Coordinates of C-alpha atoms in Angstrom, one line a residue:
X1 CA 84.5 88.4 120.5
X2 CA 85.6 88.7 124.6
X3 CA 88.4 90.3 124.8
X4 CA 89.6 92.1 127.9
X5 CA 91.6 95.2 128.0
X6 CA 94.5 93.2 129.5
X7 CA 94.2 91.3 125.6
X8 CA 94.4 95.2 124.2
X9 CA 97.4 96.0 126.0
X10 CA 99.5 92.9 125.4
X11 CA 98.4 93.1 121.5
X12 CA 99.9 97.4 121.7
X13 CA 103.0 96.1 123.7
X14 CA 103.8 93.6 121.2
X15 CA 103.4 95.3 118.5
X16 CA 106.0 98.5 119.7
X17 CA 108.4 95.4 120.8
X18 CA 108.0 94.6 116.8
X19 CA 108.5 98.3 115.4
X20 CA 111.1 99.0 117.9
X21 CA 113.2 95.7 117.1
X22 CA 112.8 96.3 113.5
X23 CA 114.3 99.6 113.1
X24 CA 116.6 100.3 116.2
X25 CA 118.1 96.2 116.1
X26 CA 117.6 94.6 112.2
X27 CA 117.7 97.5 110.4
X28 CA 119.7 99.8 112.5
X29 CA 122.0 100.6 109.3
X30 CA 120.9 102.5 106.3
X31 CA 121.6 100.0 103.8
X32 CA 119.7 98.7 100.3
X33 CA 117.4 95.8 101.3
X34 CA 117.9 92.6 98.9
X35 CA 115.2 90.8 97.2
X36 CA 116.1 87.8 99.6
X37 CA 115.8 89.3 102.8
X38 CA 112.4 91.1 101.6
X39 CA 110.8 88.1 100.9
X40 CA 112.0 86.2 104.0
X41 CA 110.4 89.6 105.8
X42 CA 107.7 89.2 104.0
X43 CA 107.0 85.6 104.7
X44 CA 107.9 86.2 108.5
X45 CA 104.9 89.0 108.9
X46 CA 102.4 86.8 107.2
X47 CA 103.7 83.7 109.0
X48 CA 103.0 85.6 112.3
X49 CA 99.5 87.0 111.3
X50 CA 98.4 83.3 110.5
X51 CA 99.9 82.6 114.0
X52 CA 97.6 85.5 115.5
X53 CA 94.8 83.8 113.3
X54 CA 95.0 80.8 115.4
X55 CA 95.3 82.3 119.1
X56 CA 92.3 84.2 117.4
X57 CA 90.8 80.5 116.9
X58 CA 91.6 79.4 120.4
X59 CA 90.5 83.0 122.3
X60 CA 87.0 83.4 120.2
X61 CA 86.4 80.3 117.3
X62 CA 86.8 78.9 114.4
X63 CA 84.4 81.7 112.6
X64 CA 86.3 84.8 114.9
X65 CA 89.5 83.4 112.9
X66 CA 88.2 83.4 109.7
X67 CA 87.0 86.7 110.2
X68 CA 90.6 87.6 110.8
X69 CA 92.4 86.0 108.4
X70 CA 89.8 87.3 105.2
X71 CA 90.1 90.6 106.9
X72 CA 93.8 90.4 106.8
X73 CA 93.8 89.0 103.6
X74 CA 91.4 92.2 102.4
X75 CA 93.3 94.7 103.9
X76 CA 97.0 93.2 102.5
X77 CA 95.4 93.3 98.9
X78 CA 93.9 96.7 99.1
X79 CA 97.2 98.1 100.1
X80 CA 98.8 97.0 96.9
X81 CA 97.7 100.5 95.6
X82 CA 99.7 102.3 98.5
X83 CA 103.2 100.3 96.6
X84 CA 102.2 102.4 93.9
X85 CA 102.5 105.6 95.5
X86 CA 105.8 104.2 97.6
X87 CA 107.1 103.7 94.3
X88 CA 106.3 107.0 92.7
X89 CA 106.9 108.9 95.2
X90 CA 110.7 107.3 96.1
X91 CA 111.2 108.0 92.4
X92 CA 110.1 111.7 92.2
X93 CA 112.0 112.8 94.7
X94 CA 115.3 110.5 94.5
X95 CA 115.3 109.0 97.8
X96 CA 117.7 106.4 97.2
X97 CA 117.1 102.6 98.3
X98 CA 119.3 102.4 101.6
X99 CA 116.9 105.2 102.9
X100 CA 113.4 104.1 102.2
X101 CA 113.0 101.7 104.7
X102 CA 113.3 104.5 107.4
X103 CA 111.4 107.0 105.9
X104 CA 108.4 103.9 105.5
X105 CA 109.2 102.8 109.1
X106 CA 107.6 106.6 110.2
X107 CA 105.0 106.6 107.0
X108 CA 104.0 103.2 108.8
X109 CA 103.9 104.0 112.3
X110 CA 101.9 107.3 111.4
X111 CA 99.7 104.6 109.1
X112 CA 98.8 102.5 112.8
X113 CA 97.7 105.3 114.7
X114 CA 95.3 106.8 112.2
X115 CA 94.2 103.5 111.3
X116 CA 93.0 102.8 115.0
X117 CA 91.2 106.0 114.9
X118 CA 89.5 105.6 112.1
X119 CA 88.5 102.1 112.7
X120 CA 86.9 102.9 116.2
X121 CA 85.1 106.0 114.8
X122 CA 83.5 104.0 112.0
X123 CA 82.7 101.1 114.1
X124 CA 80.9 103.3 116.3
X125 CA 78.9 105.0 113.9
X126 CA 77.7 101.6 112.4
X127 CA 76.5 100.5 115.9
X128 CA 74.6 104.0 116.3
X129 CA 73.5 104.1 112.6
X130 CA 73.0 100.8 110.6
X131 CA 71.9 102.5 107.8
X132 CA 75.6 103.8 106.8
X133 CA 76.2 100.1 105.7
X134 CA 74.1 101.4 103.0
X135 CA 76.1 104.5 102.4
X136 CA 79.6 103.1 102.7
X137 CA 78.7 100.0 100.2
X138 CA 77.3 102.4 97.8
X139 CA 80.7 104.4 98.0
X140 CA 82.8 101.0 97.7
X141 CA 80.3 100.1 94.7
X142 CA 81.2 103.8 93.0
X143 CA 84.9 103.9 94.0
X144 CA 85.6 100.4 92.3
X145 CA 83.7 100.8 89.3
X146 CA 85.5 104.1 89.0
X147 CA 88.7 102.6 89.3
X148 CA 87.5 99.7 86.8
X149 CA 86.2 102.2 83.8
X150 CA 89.4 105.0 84.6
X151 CA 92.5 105.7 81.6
X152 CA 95.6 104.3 82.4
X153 CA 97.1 107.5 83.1
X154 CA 101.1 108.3 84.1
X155 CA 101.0 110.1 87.1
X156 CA 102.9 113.0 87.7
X157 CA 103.5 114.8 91.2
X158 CA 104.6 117.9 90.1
X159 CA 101.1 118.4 89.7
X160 CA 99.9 117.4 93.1
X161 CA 98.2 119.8 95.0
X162 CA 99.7 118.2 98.1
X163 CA 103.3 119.2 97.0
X164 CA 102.5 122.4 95.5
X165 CA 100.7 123.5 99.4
X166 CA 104.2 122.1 100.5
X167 CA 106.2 123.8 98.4
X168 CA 104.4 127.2 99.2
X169 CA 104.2 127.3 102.9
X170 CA 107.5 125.5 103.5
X171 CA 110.8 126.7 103.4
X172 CA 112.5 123.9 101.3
X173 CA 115.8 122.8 100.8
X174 CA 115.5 119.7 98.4
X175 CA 118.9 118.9 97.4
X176 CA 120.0 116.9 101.2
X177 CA 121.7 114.1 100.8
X178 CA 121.6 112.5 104.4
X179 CA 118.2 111.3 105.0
X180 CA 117.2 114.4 107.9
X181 CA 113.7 115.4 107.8
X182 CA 114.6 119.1 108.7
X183 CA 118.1 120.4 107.9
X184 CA 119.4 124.1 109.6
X185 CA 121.5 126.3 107.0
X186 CA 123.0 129.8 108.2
X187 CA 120.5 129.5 111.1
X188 CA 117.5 128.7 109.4
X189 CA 115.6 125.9 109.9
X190 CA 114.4 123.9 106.4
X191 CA 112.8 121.1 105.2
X192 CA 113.7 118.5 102.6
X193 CA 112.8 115.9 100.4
X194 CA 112.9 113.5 102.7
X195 CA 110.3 115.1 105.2
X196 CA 108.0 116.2 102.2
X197 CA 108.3 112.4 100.9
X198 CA 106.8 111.0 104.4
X199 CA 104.2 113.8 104.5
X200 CA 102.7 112.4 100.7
X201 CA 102.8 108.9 102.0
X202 CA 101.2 109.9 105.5
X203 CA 98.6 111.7 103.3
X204 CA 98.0 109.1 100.6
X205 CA 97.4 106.3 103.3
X206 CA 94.6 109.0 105.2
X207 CA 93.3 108.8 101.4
X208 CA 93.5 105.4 100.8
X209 CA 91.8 104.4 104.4
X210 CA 88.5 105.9 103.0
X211 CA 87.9 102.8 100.9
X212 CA 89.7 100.6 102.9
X213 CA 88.3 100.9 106.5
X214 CA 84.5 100.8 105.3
X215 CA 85.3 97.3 103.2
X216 CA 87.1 96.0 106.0
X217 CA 84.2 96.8 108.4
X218 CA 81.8 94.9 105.7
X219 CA 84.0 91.6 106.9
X220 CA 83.8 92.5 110.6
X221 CA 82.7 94.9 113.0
X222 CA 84.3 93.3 116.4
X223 CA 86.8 96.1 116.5
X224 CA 89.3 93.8 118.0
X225 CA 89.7 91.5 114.7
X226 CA 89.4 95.0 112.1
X227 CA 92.3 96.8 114.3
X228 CA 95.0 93.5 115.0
X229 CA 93.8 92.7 111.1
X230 CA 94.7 95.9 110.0
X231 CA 98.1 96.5 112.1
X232 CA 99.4 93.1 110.9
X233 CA 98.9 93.8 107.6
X234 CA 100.5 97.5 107.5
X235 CA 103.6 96.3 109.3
X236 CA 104.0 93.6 106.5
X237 CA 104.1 96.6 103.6
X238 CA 107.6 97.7 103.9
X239 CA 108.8 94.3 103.5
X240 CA 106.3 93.7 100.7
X241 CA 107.3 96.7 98.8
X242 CA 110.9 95.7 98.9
X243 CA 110.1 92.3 97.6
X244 CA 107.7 93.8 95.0
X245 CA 108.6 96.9 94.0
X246 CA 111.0 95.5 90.9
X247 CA 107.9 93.6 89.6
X248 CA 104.7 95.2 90.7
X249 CA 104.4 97.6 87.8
X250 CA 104.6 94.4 85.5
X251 CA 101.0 93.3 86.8
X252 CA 99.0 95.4 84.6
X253 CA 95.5 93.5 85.6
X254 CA 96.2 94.0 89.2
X255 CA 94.4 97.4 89.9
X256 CA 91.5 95.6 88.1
X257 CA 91.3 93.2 90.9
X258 CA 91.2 95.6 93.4
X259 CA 88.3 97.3 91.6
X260 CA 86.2 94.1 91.4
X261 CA 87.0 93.7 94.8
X262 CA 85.6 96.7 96.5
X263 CA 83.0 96.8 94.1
X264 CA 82.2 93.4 95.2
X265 CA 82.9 94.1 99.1
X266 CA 80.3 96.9 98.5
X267 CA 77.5 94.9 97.1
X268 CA 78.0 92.4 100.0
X269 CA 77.1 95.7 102.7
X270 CA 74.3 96.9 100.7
X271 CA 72.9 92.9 100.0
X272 CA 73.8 91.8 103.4
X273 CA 71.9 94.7 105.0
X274 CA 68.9 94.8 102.9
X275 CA 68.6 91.2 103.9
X276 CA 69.0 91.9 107.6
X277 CA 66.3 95.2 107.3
X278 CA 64.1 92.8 105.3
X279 CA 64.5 89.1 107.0
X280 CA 65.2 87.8 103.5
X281 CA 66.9 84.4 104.0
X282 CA 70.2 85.4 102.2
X283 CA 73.4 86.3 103.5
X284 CA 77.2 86.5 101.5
X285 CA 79.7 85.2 104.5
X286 CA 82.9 86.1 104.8
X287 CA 83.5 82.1 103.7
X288 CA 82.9 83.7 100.1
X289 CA 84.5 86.9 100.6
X290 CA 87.5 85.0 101.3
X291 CA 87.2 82.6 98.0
X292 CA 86.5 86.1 95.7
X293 CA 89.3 87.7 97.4
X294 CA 92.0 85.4 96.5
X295 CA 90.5 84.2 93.5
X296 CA 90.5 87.5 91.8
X297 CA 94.1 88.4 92.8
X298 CA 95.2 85.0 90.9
X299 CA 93.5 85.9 88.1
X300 CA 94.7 89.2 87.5
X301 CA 98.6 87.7 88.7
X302 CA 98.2 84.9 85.7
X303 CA 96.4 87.1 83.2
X304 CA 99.1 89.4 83.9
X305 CA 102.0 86.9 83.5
X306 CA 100.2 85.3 80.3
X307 CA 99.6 88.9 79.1
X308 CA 103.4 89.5 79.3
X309 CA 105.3 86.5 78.7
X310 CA 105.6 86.7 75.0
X311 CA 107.0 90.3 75.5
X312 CA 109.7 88.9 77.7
X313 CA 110.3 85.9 75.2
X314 CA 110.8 88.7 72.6
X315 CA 113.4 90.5 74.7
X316 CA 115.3 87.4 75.5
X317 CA 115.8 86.3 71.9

């Protein structure tokens, strides 16, 4: 796809218009976001990536959209597993509702810029080394049937090595209630919860873009369509996790999804570049990506609800 850097810099300037109308006008108060106004959020950023789909359409094609829009869709399903951690996290270290939306504002923002970065490194490498198509569908293939064969397991972070580092070379003070990153006492300057809770969501997203930037690349490698994919669908997460958070955990069959997914994602690289080092006449389009994609995330969403529902006829009676 064309695009000139004027295209780049309108795309970067719209998008800090967005962050900075989002937390310095809408959601200038700290207050508890409702279920309603999540979802209306939540329907607004998707609304507007569809929109960017179709300028995509106009600018570069009918296939240049599609490219975007399974991208998009790839990306927003993949980062179901970063709620997860939003929601552990929050609980752990009892940030209460009316705060979490700033503290993922800057978790989200730090999200965008390593994002970029990563997508341009690996984008470059695949132009320079073709092979590592080979490599990074491999990894997708291992990382999902990992994911697929794992316990269920409660996760605990007291036992994170990520807090444990924290808690060692920082001087804490974990008992703020105003949501300051950094707090002075008697001169001294601490941290708290609060900046601890953004520095495990900053690092589980850099963990979590290791799988996720490599299957994204396996829909496209036009860096323009991976990086406005991408952005749209990490500024949609907040309002997603507001709107999910309640119910997510009740969608037991969701993280197998994901793990059929990237497993699937990585057998496309590996099939789709043997065919292309080979000139076998076979190809998996992003046509079918799309169709697997949203196919699978139904399927664990009904199984799930099926799975449950005579549970919550049980607690009704």
């Amino acid at each position: 796809m064309d695009i000139g850097i004027g295209y780049w810099i309108g795309f970067f300037i719209f998008v800090l218009v967005m962050l900075a109308l989002d937390l310095g006008v809408f959601h200038r108060k700290d207050e508890e976001p409702t279920i309603k106004a999540s979802l209306l959020w939540s329907a607004f950023w998707i609304a507007l990536a569809f929109a960017f789909a179709g300028l995509v359409w106009i600018k570069g094609g009918g296939q240049n959209a599609l490219d975007f829009i399974t991208a998009y869709l790839l990306e927003k399903s993949l980062s179901i597993d970063n709620l997860f951690i939003f929601i552990l996290v929050f609980s752990f270290f009892g940030i209460k509702l009316k705060y979490q939306h700033k503290l993922l504002f800057w978790g989200v923002f730090g999200a965008l810029i390593m994002r970029v970065i990563f997508i341009l490194a690996g984008a470059t490498l695949l132009h320079q080394f073709a092979w590592l198509m080979f490599v990074f569908g491999v990894f997708l293939i291992y990382v999902g049937l990992k994911m697929l064969f794992e316990k269920e397991h409660q996760q605990d972070l007291a036992d994170s090595k990520i807090i444990s580092f924290l808690r060692r070379v920082l001087p804490l003070k974990e008992d703020v209630v105003e949501p300051h990153l950094t707090v002075k006492v008697d001169g001294k300057r601490y941290a708290t919860q609060f900046l601890l809770a953004l520095i495990f969501i900053e690092a589980s997203d850099l963990l979590f873009a290791v799988d996720s930037i490599p299957a994204v690349l396996a829909v496209s490698q036009d860096t323009f369509i991976v990086i406005t994919s991408n952005i749209f669908a990490i500024m949609g997460l907040r309002s997603l996790y507001f709107a999910l958070s309640g119910i997510l955990p009740m969608f037991r069959y969701i993280k197998y999804a994901l793990a059929l997914i990237l497993a699937f994602i990585g057998s496309k690289m590996v099939l789709n570049e043997a065919a292309k080092s080979f000139d076998w006449a076979f190809h998996i389009s992003n046509e079918v990506s799309l169709i697997v994609i949203v196919s699978l995330l139904v399927l664990a969403i009904l199984a799930s609800w099926f799975r449950d529902r005579p549970r919550k006829r049980h607690e009704f009676k």
